[in-house]
Amino acid sequence: MPENLLSNENVAERLKLVRKAVAGTQTAFCKRIGIEIPRWNNFERGFPLSKSVGILLVQKIPGLTLDWLFLGKADGLPLQLRDELESITPQLQP
């Protein structure tokens, strides 16, 4: 992951990781969390993640943190979720 963990591109990469870990496809993930596919697709393409959708994700996905979504800080994630995310990419480091 590039150095700027706060960039929209890095947030987008984390969003892709969480989507793949939770549901795989965008369709299944969007249905699970209650968001329209085009809106989610914009976030995965690097549009800024809104605070309201960040909060929705934290509410719908047990253990997910805003610190990880927005800042890339993995130390607050539960071990099981962190392991799932790391299995998708070995580059998950705070």
Tab-separated table of N, CA, C and O in Angstrom:
chain	number	residue	atom	x	y	z
A	1	MET	N	0.847	-1.174	0.000
A	1	MET	CA	0.000	0.000	0.000
A	1	MET	C	0.896	1.242	0.000
A	1	MET	O	1.847	1.305	0.761
A	2	PRO	N	0.600	2.215	-0.843
A	2	PRO	CA	1.418	3.430	-0.850
A	2	PRO	C	1.423	4.110	0.516
A	2	PRO	O	0.571	3.858	1.360
A	3	GLU	N	2.388	5.010	0.695
A	3	GLU	CA	2.598	5.641	1.994
A	3	GLU	C	1.402	6.436	2.500
A	3	GLU	O	1.142	6.452	3.686
A	4	ASN	N	0.686	7.124	1.634
A	4	ASN	CA	-0.420	7.971	2.094
A	4	ASN	C	-1.660	7.128	2.380
A	4	ASN	O	-2.540	6.958	1.542
A	5	LEU	N	-1.737	6.602	3.600
A	5	LEU	CA	-2.842	5.736	3.989
A	5	LEU	C	-4.184	6.456	3.997
A	5	LEU	O	-5.227	5.833	3.973
A	6	LEU	N	-4.152	7.786	4.042
A	6	LEU	CA	-5.377	8.570	4.093
A	6	LEU	C	-5.970	8.860	2.720
A	6	LEU	O	-7.090	9.357	2.629
A	7	SER	N	-5.244	8.573	1.669
A	7	SER	CA	-5.722	8.921	0.330
A	7	SER	C	-7.009	8.174	-0.006
A	7	SER	O	-7.268	7.077	0.495
A	8	ASN	N	-7.806	8.768	-0.867
A	8	ASN	CA	-9.048	8.130	-1.302
A	8	ASN	C	-8.774	6.790	-1.970
A	8	ASN	O	-9.559	5.853	-1.831
A	9	GLU	N	-7.650	6.686	-2.667
A	9	GLU	CA	-7.301	5.442	-3.334
A	9	GLU	C	-7.034	4.336	-2.321
A	9	GLU	O	-7.418	3.188	-2.521
A	10	ASN	N	-6.373	4.673	-1.217
A	10	ASN	CA	-6.106	3.669	-0.189
A	10	ASN	C	-7.364	3.291	0.569
A	10	ASN	O	-7.549	2.131	0.933
A	11	VAL	N	-8.229	4.259	0.815
A	11	VAL	CA	-9.522	3.948	1.427
A	11	VAL	C	-10.288	3.009	0.491
A	11	VAL	O	-10.876	2.018	0.934
A	12	ALA	N	-10.259	3.274	-0.801
A	12	ALA	CA	-10.943	2.431	-1.784
A	12	ALA	C	-10.402	1.001	-1.739
A	12	ALA	O	-11.181	0.038	-1.827
A	13	GLU	N	-9.098	0.849	-1.603
A	13	GLU	CA	-8.509	-0.495	-1.515
A	13	GLU	C	-8.991	-1.219	-0.265
A	13	GLU	O	-9.287	-2.413	-0.300
A	14	ARG	N	-9.085	-0.506	0.843
A	14	ARG	CA	-9.596	-1.124	2.071
A	14	ARG	C	-11.072	-1.501	1.914
A	14	ARG	O	-11.515	-2.546	2.412
A	15	LEU	N	-11.827	-0.679	1.229
A	15	LEU	CA	-13.240	-0.993	0.988
A	15	LEU	C	-13.371	-2.257	0.149
A	15	LEU	O	-14.240	-3.101	0.406
A	16	LYS	N	-12.526	-2.405	-0.854
A	16	LYS	CA	-12.540	-3.627	-1.672
A	16	LYS	C	-12.217	-4.844	-0.821
A	16	LYS	O	-12.838	-5.900	-0.956
A	17	LEU	N	-11.231	-4.703	0.060
A	17	LEU	CA	-10.857	-5.813	0.936
A	17	LEU	C	-12.018	-6.240	1.826
A	17	LEU	O	-12.313	-7.431	1.948
A	18	VAL	N	-12.662	-5.267	2.456
A	18	VAL	CA	-13.755	-5.616	3.366
A	18	VAL	C	-14.917	-6.215	2.591
A	18	VAL	O	-15.545	-7.179	3.035
A	19	ARG	N	-15.185	-5.702	1.416
A	19	ARG	CA	-16.266	-6.269	0.601
A	19	ARG	C	-15.958	-7.711	0.232
A	19	ARG	O	-16.791	-8.603	0.363
A	20	LYS	N	-14.727	-7.992	-0.208
A	20	LYS	CA	-14.349	-9.356	-0.584
A	20	LYS	C	-14.393	-10.289	0.621
A	20	LYS	O	-14.808	-11.441	0.498
A	21	ALA	N	-13.974	-9.818	1.782
A	21	ALA	CA	-13.965	-10.651	2.987
A	21	ALA	C	-15.377	-10.964	3.470
A	21	ALA	O	-15.636	-12.053	3.976
A	22	VAL	N	-16.293	-10.023	3.295
A	22	VAL	CA	-17.645	-10.174	3.833
A	22	VAL	C	-18.588	-10.880	2.863
A	22	VAL	O	-19.358	-11.749	3.264
A	23	ALA	N	-18.530	-10.514	1.586
A	23	ALA	CA	-19.552	-11.038	0.673
A	23	ALA	C	-19.060	-11.362	-0.726
A	23	ALA	O	-19.825	-11.878	-1.520
A	24	GLY	N	-17.835	-11.030	-1.055
A	24	GLY	CA	-17.335	-11.337	-2.396
A	24	GLY	C	-17.744	-10.301	-3.429
A	24	GLY	O	-17.018	-9.357	-3.677
A	25	THR	N	-18.912	-10.464	-3.995
A	25	THR	CA	-19.337	-9.576	-5.080
A	25	THR	C	-19.933	-8.279	-4.556
A	25	THR	O	-20.440	-8.214	-3.437
A	26	GLN	N	-19.889	-7.257	-5.412
A	26	GLN	CA	-20.500	-5.987	-5.044
A	26	GLN	C	-22.006	-6.151	-4.845
A	26	GLN	O	-22.578	-5.560	-3.931
A	27	THR	N	-22.632	-6.957	-5.682
A	27	THR	CA	-24.078	-7.143	-5.585
A	27	THR	C	-24.471	-7.717	-4.224
A	27	THR	O	-25.355	-7.186	-3.546
A	28	ALA	N	-23.811	-8.788	-3.823
A	28	ALA	CA	-24.125	-9.427	-2.544
A	28	ALA	C	-23.796	-8.504	-1.379
A	28	ALA	O	-24.566	-8.401	-0.411
A	29	PHE	N	-22.670	-7.806	-1.464
A	29	PHE	CA	-22.257	-6.918	-0.395
A	29	PHE	C	-23.237	-5.760	-0.244
A	29	PHE	O	-23.662	-5.432	0.868
A	30	CYS	N	-23.592	-5.138	-1.348
A	30	CYS	CA	-24.513	-3.997	-1.303
A	30	CYS	C	-25.877	-4.394	-0.759
A	30	CYS	O	-26.490	-3.646	0.003
A	31	LYS	N	-26.325	-5.569	-1.130
A	31	LYS	CA	-27.602	-6.066	-0.592
A	31	LYS	C	-27.488	-6.261	0.914
A	31	LYS	O	-28.400	-5.900	1.656
A	32	ARG	N	-26.376	-6.798	1.366
A	32	ARG	CA	-26.193	-7.063	2.803
A	32	ARG	C	-26.160	-5.780	3.638
A	32	ARG	O	-26.729	-5.722	4.711
A	33	ILE	N	-25.459	-4.754	3.119
A	33	ILE	CA	-25.344	-3.540	3.935
A	33	ILE	C	-26.407	-2.489	3.618
A	33	ILE	O	-26.528	-1.514	4.345
A	34	GLY	N	-27.143	-2.681	2.533
A	34	GLY	CA	-28.232	-1.762	2.212
A	34	GLY	C	-27.788	-0.488	1.514
A	34	GLY	O	-28.218	0.604	1.893
A	35	ILE	N	-26.938	-0.643	0.506
A	35	ILE	CA	-26.471	0.508	-0.267
A	35	ILE	C	-26.619	0.174	-1.749
A	35	ILE	O	-26.539	-0.992	-2.149
A	36	GLU	N	-26.861	1.177	-2.564
A	36	GLU	CA	-27.009	0.956	-3.998
A	36	GLU	C	-25.651	0.642	-4.622
A	36	GLU	O	-24.630	1.236	-4.256
A	37	ILE	N	-25.647	-0.286	-5.570
A	37	ILE	CA	-24.405	-0.732	-6.209
A	37	ILE	C	-23.639	0.424	-6.857
A	37	ILE	O	-22.426	0.526	-6.664
A	38	PRO	N	-24.290	1.310	-7.634
A	38	PRO	CA	-23.512	2.401	-8.242
A	38	PRO	C	-22.812	3.285	-7.206
A	38	PRO	O	-21.678	3.731	-7.421
A	39	ARG	N	-23.477	3.529	-6.085
A	39	ARG	CA	-22.862	4.350	-5.045
A	39	ARG	C	-21.631	3.642	-4.477
A	39	ARG	O	-20.574	4.246	-4.294
A	40	TRP	N	-21.783	2.350	-4.159
A	40	TRP	CA	-20.652	1.593	-3.635
A	40	TRP	C	-19.509	1.551	-4.653
A	40	TRP	O	-18.343	1.702	-4.305
A	41	ASN	N	-19.844	1.335	-5.902
A	41	ASN	CA	-18.831	1.275	-6.956
A	41	ASN	C	-18.017	2.568	-7.001
A	41	ASN	O	-16.801	2.535	-7.194
A	42	ASN	N	-18.676	3.704	-6.807
A	42	ASN	CA	-17.950	4.978	-6.776
A	42	ASN	C	-16.912	4.999	-5.657
A	42	ASN	O	-15.790	5.460	-5.856
A	43	PHE	N	-17.278	4.489	-4.485
A	43	PHE	CA	-16.320	4.457	-3.373
A	43	PHE	C	-15.129	3.560	-3.711
A	43	PHE	O	-13.987	3.897	-3.420
A	44	GLU	N	-15.396	2.417	-4.327
A	44	GLU	CA	-14.309	1.507	-4.691
A	44	GLU	C	-13.423	2.085	-5.792
A	44	GLU	O	-12.278	1.666	-5.945
A	45	ARG	N	-13.937	3.022	-6.549
A	45	ARG	CA	-13.142	3.658	-7.606
A	45	ARG	C	-12.368	4.870	-7.111
A	45	ARG	O	-11.660	5.510	-7.866
A	46	GLY	N	-12.512	5.205	-5.821
A	46	GLY	CA	-11.708	6.278	-5.262
A	46	GLY	C	-12.449	7.552	-4.903
A	46	GLY	O	-11.822	8.513	-4.470
A	47	PHE	N	-13.772	7.558	-5.073
A	47	PHE	CA	-14.525	8.716	-4.597
A	47	PHE	C	-14.450	8.728	-3.075
A	47	PHE	O	-14.395	7.666	-2.451
A	48	PRO	N	-14.465	9.895	-2.441
A	48	PRO	CA	-14.356	9.945	-0.977
A	48	PRO	C	-15.476	9.174	-0.281
A	48	PRO	O	-16.646	9.309	-0.647
A	49	LEU	N	-15.096	8.368	0.700
A	49	LEU	CA	-16.066	7.627	1.495
A	49	LEU	C	-16.771	8.605	2.430
A	49	LEU	O	-16.118	9.338	3.180
A	50	SER	N	-18.083	8.624	2.360
A	50	SER	CA	-18.841	9.528	3.229
A	50	SER	C	-18.843	9.002	4.661
A	50	SER	O	-18.749	7.792	4.896
A	51	LYS	N	-18.946	9.919	5.585
A	51	LYS	CA	-19.008	9.551	6.998
A	51	LYS	C	-20.209	8.646	7.248
A	51	LYS	O	-20.109	7.666	7.986
A	52	SER	N	-21.341	8.947	6.616
A	52	SER	CA	-22.554	8.163	6.855
A	52	SER	C	-22.387	6.717	6.382
A	52	SER	O	-22.844	5.789	7.063
A	53	VAL	N	-21.723	6.499	5.266
A	53	VAL	CA	-21.515	5.125	4.790
A	53	VAL	C	-20.453	4.434	5.645
A	53	VAL	O	-20.577	3.249	5.939
A	54	GLY	N	-19.441	5.162	6.083
A	54	GLY	CA	-18.455	4.591	6.999
A	54	GLY	C	-19.124	4.091	8.272
A	54	GLY	O	-18.854	2.976	8.739
A	55	ILE	N	-20.013	4.885	8.823
A	55	ILE	CA	-20.735	4.498	10.035
A	55	ILE	C	-21.645	3.303	9.758
A	55	ILE	O	-21.727	2.365	10.565
A	56	LEU	N	-22.307	3.303	8.608
A	56	LEU	CA	-23.149	2.171	8.222
A	56	LEU	C	-22.332	0.881	8.174
A	56	LEU	O	-22.757	-0.162	8.680
A	57	LEU	N	-21.149	0.947	7.579
A	57	LEU	CA	-20.283	-0.237	7.492
A	57	LEU	C	-19.910	-0.756	8.873
A	57	LEU	O	-19.953	-1.958	9.135
A	58	VAL	N	-19.549	0.149	9.767
A	58	VAL	CA	-19.161	-0.238	11.127
A	58	VAL	C	-20.358	-0.865	11.865
A	58	VAL	O	-20.196	-1.808	12.630
A	59	GLN	N	-21.554	-0.367	11.590
A	59	GLN	CA	-22.751	-0.919	12.231
A	59	GLN	C	-23.099	-2.296	11.679
A	59	GLN	O	-23.570	-3.158	12.413
A	60	LYS	N	-22.872	-2.517	10.397
A	60	LYS	CA	-23.288	-3.763	9.741
A	60	LYS	C	-22.234	-4.869	9.796
A	60	LYS	O	-22.576	-6.038	9.659
A	61	ILE	N	-20.969	-4.507	9.969
A	61	ILE	CA	-19.896	-5.497	9.931
A	61	ILE	C	-19.231	-5.558	11.303
A	61	ILE	O	-18.491	-4.643	11.678
A	62	PRO	N	-19.502	-6.619	12.055
A	62	PRO	CA	-18.955	-6.732	13.408
A	62	PRO	C	-17.430	-6.611	13.438
A	62	PRO	O	-16.725	-7.271	12.672
A	63	GLY	N	-16.955	-5.731	14.300
A	63	GLY	CA	-15.519	-5.568	14.496
A	63	GLY	C	-14.853	-4.546	13.604
A	63	GLY	O	-13.729	-4.136	13.863
A	64	LEU	N	-15.513	-4.138	12.532
A	64	LEU	CA	-14.921	-3.155	11.630
A	64	LEU	C	-14.829	-1.807	12.336
A	64	LEU	O	-15.715	-1.455	13.114
A	65	THR	N	-13.761	-1.082	12.091
A	65	THR	CA	-13.570	0.208	12.760
A	65	THR	C	-13.411	1.342	11.747
A	65	THR	O	-12.911	1.136	10.637
A	66	LEU	N	-13.806	2.520	12.161
A	66	LEU	CA	-13.580	3.707	11.334
A	66	LEU	C	-12.085	3.991	11.211
A	66	LEU	O	-11.629	4.477	10.171
A	67	ASP	N	-11.320	3.682	12.258
A	67	ASP	CA	-9.865	3.866	12.199
A	67	ASP	C	-9.255	3.072	11.058
A	67	ASP	O	-8.363	3.542	10.364
A	68	TRP	N	-9.730	1.859	10.854
A	68	TRP	CA	-9.187	1.048	9.767
A	68	TRP	C	-9.681	1.562	8.417
A	68	TRP	O	-8.900	1.706	7.482
A	69	LEU	N	-10.975	1.856	8.325
A	69	LEU	CA	-11.526	2.321	7.051
A	69	LEU	C	-10.847	3.600	6.571
A	69	LEU	O	-10.416	3.690	5.430
A	70	PHE	N	-10.782	4.594	7.453
A	70	PHE	CA	-10.295	5.906	7.044
A	70	PHE	C	-8.786	6.079	7.194
A	70	PHE	O	-8.168	6.801	6.416
A	71	LEU	N	-8.189	5.432	8.197
A	71	LEU	CA	-6.778	5.678	8.509
A	71	LEU	C	-5.864	4.486	8.240
A	71	LEU	O	-4.644	4.625	8.285
A	72	GLY	N	-6.422	3.316	8.039
A	72	GLY	CA	-5.614	2.133	7.802
A	72	GLY	C	-5.027	1.520	9.063
A	72	GLY	O	-4.135	0.691	8.987
A	73	LYS	N	-5.535	1.907	10.237
A	73	LYS	CA	-5.019	1.378	11.511
A	73	LYS	C	-5.698	0.047	11.821
A	73	LYS	O	-6.842	0.013	12.254
A	74	ALA	N	-4.957	-1.028	11.626
A	74	ALA	CA	-5.513	-2.370	11.799
A	74	ALA	C	-5.452	-2.861	13.234
A	74	ALA	O	-6.068	-3.877	13.559
A	75	ASP	N	-4.739	-2.166	14.113
A	75	ASP	CA	-4.550	-2.670	15.477
A	75	ASP	C	-5.845	-2.748	16.286
A	75	ASP	O	-5.915	-3.494	17.251
A	76	GLY	N	-6.898	-2.050	15.908
A	76	GLY	CA	-8.163	-2.108	16.638
A	76	GLY	C	-9.134	-3.155	16.123
A	76	GLY	O	-10.192	-3.366	16.705
A	77	LEU	N	-8.768	-3.828	15.032
A	77	LEU	CA	-9.653	-4.845	14.476
A	77	LEU	C	-9.585	-6.129	15.297
A	77	LEU	O	-8.512	-6.501	15.779
A	78	PRO	N	-10.707	-6.838	15.442
A	78	PRO	CA	-10.659	-8.148	16.091
A	78	PRO	C	-9.767	-9.089	15.277
A	78	PRO	O	-9.678	-8.973	14.049
A	79	LEU	N	-9.119	-10.003	15.952
A	79	LEU	CA	-8.164	-10.897	15.307
A	79	LEU	C	-8.780	-11.664	14.139
A	79	LEU	O	-8.166	-11.776	13.077
A	80	GLN	N	-10.000	-12.155	14.307
A	80	GLN	CA	-10.636	-12.923	13.240
A	80	GLN	C	-10.832	-12.075	11.979
A	80	GLN	O	-10.510	-12.506	10.874
A	81	LEU	N	-11.338	-10.872	12.128
A	81	LEU	CA	-11.543	-9.999	10.978
A	81	LEU	C	-10.207	-9.617	10.354
A	81	LEU	O	-10.053	-9.624	9.137
A	82	ARG	N	-9.237	-9.296	11.190
A	82	ARG	CA	-7.913	-8.938	10.676
A	82	ARG	C	-7.318	-10.103	9.886
A	82	ARG	O	-6.752	-9.903	8.812
A	83	ASP	N	-7.455	-11.325	10.400
A	83	ASP	CA	-6.950	-12.503	9.685
A	83	ASP	C	-7.642	-12.673	8.339
A	83	ASP	O	-7.008	-13.005	7.340
A	84	GLU	N	-8.969	-12.453	8.315
A	84	GLU	CA	-9.709	-12.563	7.048
A	84	GLU	C	-9.205	-11.541	6.040
A	84	GLU	O	-8.998	-11.860	4.864
A	85	LEU	N	-9.004	-10.316	6.487
A	85	LEU	CA	-8.527	-9.261	5.589
A	85	LEU	C	-7.094	-9.535	5.138
A	85	LEU	O	-6.758	-9.344	3.972
A	86	GLU	N	-6.259	-10.020	6.046
A	86	GLU	CA	-4.869	-10.323	5.696
A	86	GLU	C	-4.781	-11.504	4.739
A	86	GLU	O	-3.852	-11.587	3.936
A	87	SER	N	-5.739	-12.424	4.797
A	87	SER	CA	-5.723	-13.564	3.870
A	87	SER	C	-5.978	-13.101	2.438
A	87	SER	O	-5.569	-13.761	1.489
A	88	ILE	N	-6.641	-11.968	2.307
A	88	ILE	CA	-6.895	-11.410	0.978
A	88	ILE	C	-5.662	-10.642	0.490
A	88	ILE	O	-5.326	-10.665	-0.675
A	89	THR	N	-4.990	-9.953	1.401
A	89	THR	CA	-3.779	-9.224	1.045
A	89	THR	C	-2.800	-9.248	2.211
A	89	THR	O	-3.172	-8.937	3.337
A	90	PRO	N	-1.554	-9.580	1.969
A	90	PRO	CA	-0.561	-9.586	3.048
A	90	PRO	C	-0.065	-8.203	3.400
A	90	PRO	O	0.756	-8.042	4.287
A	91	GLN	N	-0.561	-7.174	2.738
A	91	GLN	CA	-0.048	-5.808	2.939
A	91	GLN	C	-0.844	-5.011	3.962
A	91	GLN	O	-0.682	-3.816	4.064
A	92	LEU	N	-1.691	-5.658	4.734
A	92	LEU	CA	-2.502	-4.955	5.726
A	92	LEU	C	-1.653	-4.638	6.940
A	92	LEU	O	-1.467	-5.451	7.816
A	93	GLN	N	-1.103	-3.452	6.972
A	93	GLN	CA	-0.291	-3.010	8.091
A	93	GLN	C	-0.648	-1.572	8.416
A	93	GLN	O	-0.890	-0.777	7.517
A	94	PRO	N	-0.661	-1.232	9.700
A	94	PRO	CA	-0.978	0.153	10.062
A	94	PRO	C	0.098	1.122	9.604
A	94	PRO	O	1.196	0.739	9.331
